[in-house]
């Protein structure tokens, strides 16, 4: 109860703050995002460049860690004190759009003569809801594979695996007891982020959180069960991955105890700074019958209640960001503008370019205002199976009941 | 004449409290109930009235029941063990020796420390690779990632956190046990164990019941421990009702649904409290 009590004075307080003022003819805009890593530094540089490039609009950026970011943005929108431009993850857009919180951008795109031709086809749909555009995708971040190149070389493996058979063979070869004490101390693979790895496996086995109509769960299929069964078998049957998951697994990879791990592009900075070995990246191996991989996008949005002039100024900044996303790529991202992807400068980025190879077959999370809520249910299923607490059948049946219960209320 | 004057003064003195209490407690509590009758997303411009539908869905929600189950488990772990620890500490401190005040302050210190700070400290204590607890045990137990151990681990930390509070109540009750009676009994040759169970314990029974009731109410509302240390994981094994309510309200922004969860929790705690008041009243009646 107390938490809700907190909300009231909070709204009262933020309501008292003066709106961001326009000084003279210069429109001052606030821009929020959660880029608290090295991506934030790249973004800061782009904002500085934008401010220097013209005299009409000044952007002030504020970085809020993702863990509290959405609460701040949402309360901001509810109290009409949100920033003029903010970043949303692609799967969150329908939730905000359906409540009329986001400004439609279709007219801006037409005016700027921007269209599908300027974007990677699969990323073009990100930021839309029910046929209208509520945000522009700045990038596309698919799940990719990092591998320990030193370990590969030592084991005589010449190229990263692409199929399930190759993946298992490599993983088995790398899983070793190096000091001869009878216990494995070098693992071929480690299950890192359960949401990303689980979603990718489900996609590759033809299962999805929601069916094509976006009405009911499509998780509990033979493919879905096989996907989660395969995930668990890496630990139990094939014995190529330790029991751990999440950050612990990633640390194990970072400290050279693991040969391969699937993670997002945003992890490269930590590797650059901390890895004591040669690492390399490759597209995520295709472990199921379908060639798919999980991906998301950072979407740039504008609050719906903003006046036309400010919306226009905000759009000019969004457009600048999109046009200059090469700088963003260098900060550790994959842009979605083909002209940038094909540029020599981008192709020189050895990790980003590997992740970008997957742009032709990425799969986004289902588009639904309830996406955030029902994703939790699938994640719990993946977690339960990967820890051996439930069979894939049990876990997916539970998740299906939960997802459908929420979807019936939509 | 004088009575009316006193009454006016009383109203004057009480008014600041009642005004603030009304604004910050009564109104939000009633408003929360109103919200629980709506499909109320935080961004919804006009939340739709759905009567008691949220309550029906809460009762059908297996995650809510899972949270209630884990919360009850937590209560069962914390309340008996916690009160025993408090009582032991109080007995230890009731022995008249040098430094009694020092130890009293020491045991009470965790109580006045924020749970956020303690949770961060205990995260280090429980750390699998370099945590103090595993170091002392010579083990590598993943306390907070293990489905069997996570709730006991949170309970242990909570007992340590809260023991000092009840300890003070028990200490006060122990000091109120008439010394003459105990002395007379010991002159008559009764052992200290006998004196404790036959004389001290019956005398401090009201304090025991008071502490048990309060710790049950507090334990049902457990939030900070799992919010900070585990966020309900692994696989919902440390999901508590208060945390579930918070996750639905902030995170999912389903304020109506979260309010309904809050009211169901309120009903559960109220039911427990009423039962205990019954027991309390009965046992306080002179034999």
Short mmCIF file of C-alpha atoms in Angstrom, two decimals, chain A:
data_model
loop_
_atom_site.label_atom_id
_atom_site.label_comp_id
_atom_site.label_asym_id
_atom_site.label_seq_id
_atom_site.Cartn_x
_atom_site.Cartn_y
_atom_site.Cartn_z
CA UNK A 1 0.00 0.00 0.00
CA UNK A 2 2.75 2.41 1.01
CA UNK A 3 4.24 2.31 -2.47
CA UNK A 4 1.12 3.81 -3.93
CA UNK A 5 1.01 6.42 -1.26
CA UNK A 6 4.45 7.48 -2.42
CA UNK A 7 3.12 8.07 -5.90
CA UNK A 8 0.79 10.91 -4.94
CA UNK A 9 3.29 13.36 -3.44
CA UNK A 10 5.71 12.40 -6.18
CA UNK A 11 3.28 13.49 -8.85
CA UNK A 12 2.54 16.62 -6.89
CA UNK A 13 6.26 17.41 -6.69
CA UNK A 14 7.21 16.85 -10.29
CA UNK A 15 4.12 18.77 -11.31
CA UNK A 16 5.58 21.86 -9.65
CA UNK A 17 8.70 21.94 -11.77
CA UNK A 18 8.76 24.59 -14.46
CA UNK A 19 8.64 23.21 -17.99
CA UNK A 20 11.89 23.23 -19.93
CA UNK A 21 12.14 26.78 -21.14
CA UNK A 22 12.98 28.09 -24.57
CA UNK A 23 15.74 30.66 -24.26
CA UNK A 24 15.28 33.35 -26.88
CA UNK A 25 14.72 31.60 -30.18
CA UNK A 26 16.65 28.51 -29.14
CA UNK A 27 14.45 25.55 -28.32
CA UNK A 28 15.89 23.62 -25.43
CA UNK A 29 15.03 19.91 -25.45
CA UNK A 30 15.52 17.25 -22.82
CA UNK A 31 16.63 13.81 -23.96
CA UNK A 32 16.58 10.77 -21.65
CA UNK A 33 18.10 7.36 -22.14
CA UNK A 34 19.56 4.51 -20.12
CA UNK A 35 22.95 4.35 -21.82
CA UNK A 36 25.00 4.19 -18.65
CA UNK A 37 27.88 2.28 -20.27
CA UNK A 38 30.30 3.29 -23.01
CA UNK A 39 27.31 3.73 -25.32
CA UNK A 40 26.48 6.79 -23.20
CA UNK A 41 29.81 8.39 -24.09
CA UNK A 42 29.20 7.79 -27.77
CA UNK A 43 25.74 9.30 -27.43
CA UNK A 44 27.09 12.33 -25.54
CA UNK A 45 29.47 12.99 -28.42
CA UNK A 46 26.65 12.84 -30.98
CA UNK A 47 24.58 15.25 -28.87
CA UNK A 48 27.53 17.67 -28.70
CA UNK A 49 27.98 17.42 -32.46
CA UNK A 50 24.28 18.06 -32.99
CA UNK A 51 24.30 21.12 -30.74
CA UNK A 52 27.32 22.47 -32.62
CA UNK A 53 25.79 21.74 -36.03
CA UNK A 54 22.97 24.31 -35.78
CA UNK A 55 21.71 27.18 -33.63
CA UNK A 56 17.97 26.58 -33.25
CA UNK A 57 17.81 23.53 -31.02
CA UNK A 58 19.81 22.67 -27.95
CA UNK A 59 19.60 19.15 -26.58
CA UNK A 60 20.39 18.34 -22.97
CA UNK A 61 20.90 14.67 -22.35
CA UNK A 62 20.32 12.82 -19.11
CA UNK A 63 21.37 9.21 -18.57
CA UNK A 64 19.28 7.18 -16.13
CA UNK A 65 20.26 3.53 -15.49
CA UNK A 66 17.83 1.12 -17.18
CA UNK A 67 16.86 -0.39 -13.81
CA UNK A 68 14.92 2.74 -12.83
CA UNK A 69 14.59 4.31 -16.26
CA UNK A 70 11.10 3.11 -17.21
CA UNK A 71 9.58 4.16 -13.88
CA UNK A 72 10.91 7.68 -14.40
CA UNK A 73 9.76 7.94 -18.00
CA UNK A 74 6.32 6.51 -17.21
CA UNK A 75 5.74 8.78 -14.24
CA UNK A 76 7.01 11.64 -16.38
CA UNK A 77 4.45 10.91 -19.08
CA UNK A 78 1.67 10.46 -16.51
CA UNK A 79 2.46 13.87 -15.03
CA UNK A 80 3.19 15.50 -18.42
CA UNK A 81 6.76 16.13 -17.41
CA UNK A 82 8.49 13.57 -19.59
CA UNK A 83 11.56 14.60 -21.60
CA UNK A 84 10.98 15.80 -25.17
CA UNK A 85 12.83 12.81 -26.62
CA UNK A 86 13.30 9.46 -24.93
CA UNK A 87 14.50 5.99 -25.79
CA UNK A 88 12.21 2.95 -25.51
CA UNK A 89 13.08 -0.65 -26.25
CA UNK A 90 11.14 -1.83 -29.26
CA UNK A 91 8.96 -4.32 -27.36
CA UNK A 92 7.76 -1.59 -24.99
CA UNK A 93 6.44 0.72 -27.73
CA UNK A 94 2.93 -0.85 -28.05
CA UNK A 95 2.33 -0.47 -24.29
CA UNK A 96 2.96 3.28 -24.45
CA UNK A 97 1.36 3.78 -27.86
CA UNK A 98 -1.86 2.06 -26.92
CA UNK A 99 -2.42 4.59 -24.13
CA UNK A 100 -1.83 7.48 -26.52
CA UNK A 101 1.41 8.48 -24.83
CA UNK A 102 3.57 8.71 -27.96
CA UNK A 103 3.46 11.19 -30.84
CA UNK A 104 2.86 9.67 -34.27
CA UNK A 105 5.82 10.23 -36.59
CA UNK A 106 4.48 9.24 -39.98
CA UNK A 107 4.12 12.85 -41.19
CA UNK A 108 7.65 13.73 -40.12
CA UNK A 109 8.99 10.79 -42.10
CA UNK A 110 7.04 11.81 -45.20
CA UNK A 111 8.27 15.41 -44.86
CA UNK A 112 11.85 14.24 -44.47
CA UNK A 113 11.41 11.86 -47.43
CA UNK A 114 12.48 8.96 -45.25
CA UNK A 115 11.00 5.55 -45.87
CA UNK A 116 11.51 1.78 -45.86
CA UNK A 117 14.30 2.12 -48.43
CA UNK A 118 16.43 3.91 -45.82
CA UNK A 119 16.20 1.11 -43.28
CA UNK A 120 16.99 -2.55 -42.84
CA UNK A 121 13.65 -4.21 -43.77
CA UNK A 122 13.16 -6.21 -40.55
CA UNK A 123 14.04 -3.24 -38.36
CA UNK A 124 11.63 -0.94 -40.20
CA UNK A 125 8.68 -2.45 -38.32
CA UNK A 126 10.23 -1.68 -34.92
CA UNK A 127 8.60 1.36 -33.33
CA UNK A 128 5.25 0.86 -35.02
CA UNK A 129 1.95 -0.18 -33.49
CA UNK A 130 -1.27 -0.89 -35.40
CA UNK A 131 0.11 0.51 -38.63
CA UNK A 132 1.36 3.80 -37.24
CA UNK A 133 4.88 4.85 -36.35
CA UNK A 134 5.53 6.00 -32.79
CA UNK A 135 9.30 5.96 -32.80
CA UNK A 136 12.33 5.63 -35.03
CA UNK A 137 14.66 2.64 -34.61
CA UNK A 138 18.18 3.85 -33.94
CA UNK A 139 19.82 0.44 -34.09
CA UNK A 140 19.17 -3.28 -34.02
CA UNK A 141 20.85 -5.45 -31.44
CA UNK A 142 20.62 -9.17 -32.20
CA UNK A 143 21.98 -11.84 -29.91
CA UNK A 144 25.42 -12.89 -31.09
CA UNK A 145 28.14 -15.31 -30.18
CA UNK A 146 31.39 -14.36 -28.49
CA UNK A 147 34.12 -16.94 -28.45
CA UNK A 148 37.55 -17.35 -26.94
CA UNK A 149 39.79 -17.35 -30.00
CA UNK A 150 42.82 -18.50 -28.01
CA UNK A 151 40.93 -21.52 -26.74
CA UNK A 152 39.69 -22.29 -30.26
CA UNK A 153 43.23 -22.11 -31.62
CA UNK A 154 44.61 -24.39 -28.91
CA UNK A 155 41.92 -26.97 -29.63
CA UNK A 156 42.59 -26.72 -33.34
CA UNK A 157 39.16 -25.33 -34.22
CA UNK A 158 39.45 -23.19 -37.31
CA UNK A 159 36.03 -21.53 -37.55
CA UNK A 160 33.10 -20.71 -35.25
CA UNK A 161 30.22 -23.25 -35.38
CA UNK A 162 27.12 -22.43 -37.40
CA UNK A 163 24.85 -25.44 -36.94
CA UNK A 164 23.69 -27.52 -34.01
CA UNK A 165 26.04 -30.39 -34.88
CA UNK A 166 29.04 -28.10 -35.25
CA UNK A 167 28.10 -26.27 -32.05
CA UNK A 168 27.90 -29.46 -30.00
CA UNK A 169 31.12 -30.83 -31.49
CA UNK A 170 33.03 -27.64 -30.70
CA UNK A 171 31.50 -27.38 -27.23
CA UNK A 172 32.46 -30.96 -26.42
CA UNK A 173 35.97 -30.47 -27.70
CA UNK A 174 36.45 -27.38 -25.54
CA UNK A 175 34.98 -28.90 -22.37
CA UNK A 176 38.04 -30.17 -20.55
CA UNK A 177 39.52 -31.09 -17.23
CA UNK A 178 42.76 -29.19 -17.71
CA UNK A 179 44.39 -29.93 -14.35
CA UNK A 180 43.43 -33.59 -14.19
CA UNK A 181 41.54 -33.48 -10.87
CA UNK A 182 38.52 -35.23 -12.34
CA UNK A 183 36.43 -32.08 -12.49
CA UNK A 184 35.67 -30.02 -15.57
CA UNK A 185 37.30 -26.62 -15.28
CA UNK A 186 37.02 -25.42 -18.86
CA UNK A 187 33.55 -25.33 -20.38
CA UNK A 188 32.62 -25.24 -24.04
CA UNK A 189 29.57 -23.08 -23.46
CA UNK A 190 27.81 -21.16 -20.70
CA UNK A 191 24.16 -20.13 -20.49
CA UNK A 192 24.28 -16.39 -19.90
CA UNK A 193 21.19 -14.18 -20.19
CA UNK A 194 18.25 -16.57 -19.87
CA UNK A 195 15.82 -14.23 -21.59
CA UNK A 196 17.96 -13.70 -24.67
CA UNK A 197 19.23 -17.26 -24.99
CA UNK A 198 15.80 -18.75 -24.20
CA UNK A 199 13.96 -16.48 -26.65
CA UNK A 200 16.46 -17.26 -29.42
CA UNK A 201 16.12 -21.01 -28.90
CA UNK A 202 12.32 -20.79 -28.83
CA UNK A 203 12.37 -18.76 -32.06
CA UNK A 204 14.76 -21.23 -33.72
CA UNK A 205 12.38 -24.08 -32.84
CA UNK A 206 9.38 -22.21 -34.21
CA UNK A 207 7.82 -21.29 -30.87
CA UNK A 208 6.93 -17.76 -29.84
CA UNK A 209 5.45 -15.91 -26.93
CA UNK A 210 2.37 -15.07 -28.99
CA UNK A 211 0.76 -16.42 -32.15
CA UNK A 212 0.72 -14.43 -35.41
CA UNK A 213 -2.46 -12.59 -34.44
CA UNK A 214 -0.89 -11.58 -31.15
CA UNK A 215 -3.83 -13.03 -29.20
CA UNK A 216 -2.71 -16.23 -27.54
CA UNK A 217 0.44 -17.97 -26.37
CA UNK A 218 2.32 -20.04 -28.95
CA UNK A 219 4.91 -21.41 -26.55
CA UNK A 220 3.68 -24.87 -25.69
CA UNK A 221 4.40 -26.52 -29.02
CA UNK A 222 6.52 -29.60 -29.77
CA UNK A 223 9.20 -27.18 -30.97
CA UNK A 224 9.01 -25.08 -27.80
CA UNK A 225 9.43 -28.16 -25.64
CA UNK A 226 12.34 -29.36 -27.75
CA UNK A 227 13.99 -25.93 -27.49
CA UNK A 228 13.92 -25.86 -23.69
CA UNK A 229 14.83 -29.54 -23.49
CA UNK A 230 17.87 -28.82 -25.64
CA UNK A 231 18.87 -25.92 -23.37
CA UNK A 232 18.75 -28.17 -20.32
CA UNK A 233 20.53 -31.01 -22.10
CA UNK A 234 23.60 -28.81 -22.56
CA UNK A 235 24.06 -29.09 -18.80
CA UNK A 236 22.77 -32.60 -18.08
CA UNK A 237 23.23 -34.77 -21.15
CA UNK A 238 25.99 -33.14 -23.18
CA UNK A 239 27.69 -31.73 -20.08
CA UNK A 240 29.21 -28.85 -22.04
CA UNK A 241 27.83 -26.02 -19.86
CA UNK A 242 28.00 -25.39 -16.09
CA UNK A 243 24.88 -25.15 -13.91
CA UNK A 244 25.23 -21.38 -13.60
CA UNK A 245 23.45 -18.77 -15.64
CA UNK A 246 23.31 -14.99 -15.94
CA UNK A 247 26.15 -12.75 -14.83
CA UNK A 248 28.12 -15.58 -13.23
CA UNK A 249 28.32 -17.33 -16.58
CA UNK A 250 29.40 -14.18 -18.33
CA UNK A 251 32.11 -13.58 -15.74
CA UNK A 252 33.28 -17.15 -16.34
CA UNK A 253 33.56 -16.39 -20.05
CA UNK A 254 35.30 -13.09 -19.37
CA UNK A 255 37.87 -14.80 -17.20
CA UNK A 256 38.69 -17.40 -19.85
CA UNK A 257 36.96 -20.43 -18.35
CA UNK A 258 34.34 -20.76 -21.09
CA UNK A 259 34.76 -21.17 -24.83
CA UNK A 260 31.52 -19.72 -26.19
CA UNK A 261 28.72 -17.52 -24.86
CA UNK A 262 25.74 -15.80 -26.45
CA UNK A 263 25.32 -12.18 -25.48
CA UNK A 264 24.32 -8.78 -26.76
CA UNK A 265 26.52 -6.40 -28.72
CA UNK A 266 26.54 -4.05 -25.72
CA UNK A 267 28.95 -6.40 -23.93
CA UNK A 268 31.96 -5.64 -26.15
CA UNK A 269 33.27 -2.77 -24.05
CA UNK A 270 33.56 -4.93 -20.93
CA UNK A 271 35.38 -7.55 -22.96
CA UNK A 272 37.72 -5.00 -24.49
CA UNK A 273 38.71 -3.80 -21.05
CA UNK A 274 38.74 -7.05 -19.08
CA UNK A 275 39.38 -10.05 -21.26
CA UNK A 276 42.90 -11.37 -20.95
CA UNK A 277 42.55 -13.42 -24.11
CA UNK A 278 41.83 -12.89 -27.79
CA UNK A 279 38.09 -12.90 -28.29
CA UNK A 280 36.04 -12.77 -31.44
CA UNK A 281 32.40 -12.58 -32.44
CA UNK A 282 30.23 -14.54 -34.86
CA UNK A 283 26.55 -14.87 -35.68
CA UNK A 284 24.62 -16.99 -33.18
CA UNK A 285 24.69 -20.63 -34.36
CA UNK A 286 21.39 -21.96 -35.66
CA UNK A 287 20.53 -24.68 -33.15
CA UNK A 288 17.00 -25.45 -34.35
CA UNK A 289 15.20 -25.93 -37.65
CA UNK A 290 14.52 -22.21 -38.23
CA UNK A 291 17.12 -19.60 -39.08
CA UNK A 292 16.23 -16.93 -36.54
CA UNK A 293 17.81 -14.94 -33.78
CA UNK A 294 16.40 -12.67 -31.08
CA UNK A 295 16.82 -8.94 -31.60
CA UNK A 296 15.61 -5.66 -30.18
CA UNK A 297 15.98 -2.00 -31.12
CA UNK A 298 16.39 1.27 -29.30
CA UNK A 299 13.48 3.43 -30.38
CA UNK A 300 13.49 7.24 -30.27
CA UNK A 301 10.10 8.60 -29.24
CA UNK A 302 8.39 11.91 -28.50
CA UNK A 303 5.55 12.38 -25.97
CA UNK A 304 2.16 12.91 -27.60
CA UNK A 305 1.20 15.96 -25.54
CA UNK A 306 4.14 18.02 -26.84
CA UNK A 307 3.27 21.13 -28.90
CA UNK A 308 3.82 21.05 -32.67
CA UNK A 309 6.92 23.29 -32.58
CA UNK A 310 8.68 21.25 -29.94
CA UNK A 311 7.74 18.03 -31.73
CA UNK A 312 9.32 19.38 -34.86
CA UNK A 313 12.49 20.36 -33.04
CA UNK A 314 12.59 16.92 -31.39
CA UNK A 315 12.21 15.27 -34.78
CA UNK A 316 15.15 17.25 -36.18
CA UNK A 317 17.31 15.74 -33.44
CA UNK A 318 15.98 12.21 -33.96
CA UNK A 319 16.70 12.49 -37.64
CA UNK A 320 20.22 13.72 -36.94
CA UNK A 321 20.81 10.73 -34.65
CA UNK A 322 19.63 8.29 -37.28
CA UNK A 323 21.72 9.93 -40.01
CA UNK A 324 24.81 9.88 -37.79
CA UNK A 325 24.43 6.40 -36.36
CA UNK A 326 27.93 5.44 -37.51
CA UNK A 327 29.20 7.19 -34.38
CA UNK A 328 26.63 5.16 -32.46
CA UNK A 329 27.92 1.96 -34.07
CA UNK A 330 31.43 2.76 -32.91
CA UNK A 331 30.09 2.97 -29.35
CA UNK A 332 29.13 -0.69 -29.69
CA UNK A 333 25.87 -0.95 -31.64
CA UNK A 334 24.56 -2.11 -35.00
CA UNK A 335 22.91 0.69 -36.98
CA UNK A 336 19.90 0.05 -39.22
CA UNK A 337 20.66 2.43 -42.10
CA UNK A 338 21.95 0.36 -45.07
CA UNK A 339 24.25 3.14 -46.31
CA UNK A 340 26.02 3.14 -42.93
CA UNK A 341 26.10 -0.67 -42.70
CA UNK A 342 27.75 -0.85 -46.11
CA UNK A 343 30.30 1.86 -45.37
CA UNK A 344 33.92 0.85 -45.05
CA UNK A 345 34.11 2.42 -41.61
CA UNK A 346 31.40 0.13 -40.30
CA UNK A 347 32.84 -2.93 -41.99
CA UNK A 348 36.09 -2.21 -40.16
CA UNK A 349 34.38 -2.79 -36.79
CA UNK A 350 35.22 -6.47 -36.38
CA UNK A 351 32.59 -7.35 -33.72
CA UNK A 352 29.74 -5.13 -34.90
CA UNK A 353 30.05 -6.38 -38.46
CA UNK A 354 29.67 -10.01 -37.32
CA UNK A 355 26.51 -9.19 -35.36
CA UNK A 356 25.20 -7.24 -38.36
CA UNK A 357 25.39 -10.37 -40.56
CA UNK A 358 22.21 -11.54 -38.82
CA UNK A 359 20.06 -8.53 -39.77
CA UNK A 360 18.37 -10.48 -42.54
CA UNK A 361 16.77 -13.01 -40.19
CA UNK A 362 16.36 -11.31 -36.80
CA UNK A 363 13.13 -11.82 -34.90
CA UNK A 364 11.69 -9.16 -32.61
CA UNK A 365 9.58 -9.93 -29.58
CA UNK A 366 5.86 -10.05 -30.29
CA UNK A 367 4.12 -6.72 -30.60
CA UNK A 368 1.62 -6.36 -27.79
CA UNK A 369 0.82 -3.82 -25.08
CA UNK A 370 1.18 -6.72 -22.63
CA UNK A 371 4.61 -7.77 -23.98
CA UNK A 372 6.50 -6.70 -20.89
CA UNK A 373 4.19 -8.60 -18.59
CA UNK A 374 3.97 -11.86 -20.55
CA UNK A 375 7.70 -11.91 -21.26
CA UNK A 376 8.19 -12.47 -17.54
CA UNK A 377 6.16 -15.69 -17.74
CA UNK A 378 8.25 -17.11 -20.57
CA UNK A 379 11.41 -16.13 -18.71
CA UNK A 380 10.26 -18.00 -15.60
CA UNK A 381 9.62 -21.07 -17.77
CA UNK A 382 13.10 -20.88 -19.27
CA UNK A 383 14.63 -20.39 -15.83
CA UNK A 384 12.71 -23.30 -14.29
CA UNK A 385 13.79 -25.70 -17.02
CA UNK A 386 17.39 -24.53 -17.15
CA UNK A 387 17.70 -25.09 -13.40
CA UNK A 388 16.04 -28.49 -13.61
CA UNK A 389 13.04 -27.42 -11.51
CA UNK A 390 10.45 -28.34 -14.09
CA UNK A 391 10.20 -30.32 -17.30
CA UNK A 392 9.73 -28.30 -20.50
CA UNK A 393 6.14 -29.64 -20.65
CA UNK A 394 5.28 -28.39 -17.15
CA UNK A 395 7.05 -25.06 -17.49
CA UNK A 396 5.53 -24.23 -20.88
CA UNK A 397 2.04 -25.30 -19.81
CA UNK A 398 2.26 -22.96 -16.82
CA UNK A 399 3.57 -20.11 -18.94
CA UNK A 400 0.80 -20.67 -21.50
CA UNK A 401 -1.93 -20.48 -18.85
CA UNK A 402 -0.44 -17.29 -17.48
CA UNK A 403 0.05 -15.63 -20.86
CA UNK A 404 -3.48 -16.49 -22.01
CA UNK A 405 -4.97 -15.21 -18.76
CA UNK A 406 -3.36 -11.83 -19.39
CA UNK A 407 -4.22 -11.80 -23.08
CA UNK A 408 -7.89 -12.53 -22.39
CA UNK A 409 -8.05 -9.29 -20.44
CA UNK A 410 -6.52 -7.17 -23.19
#
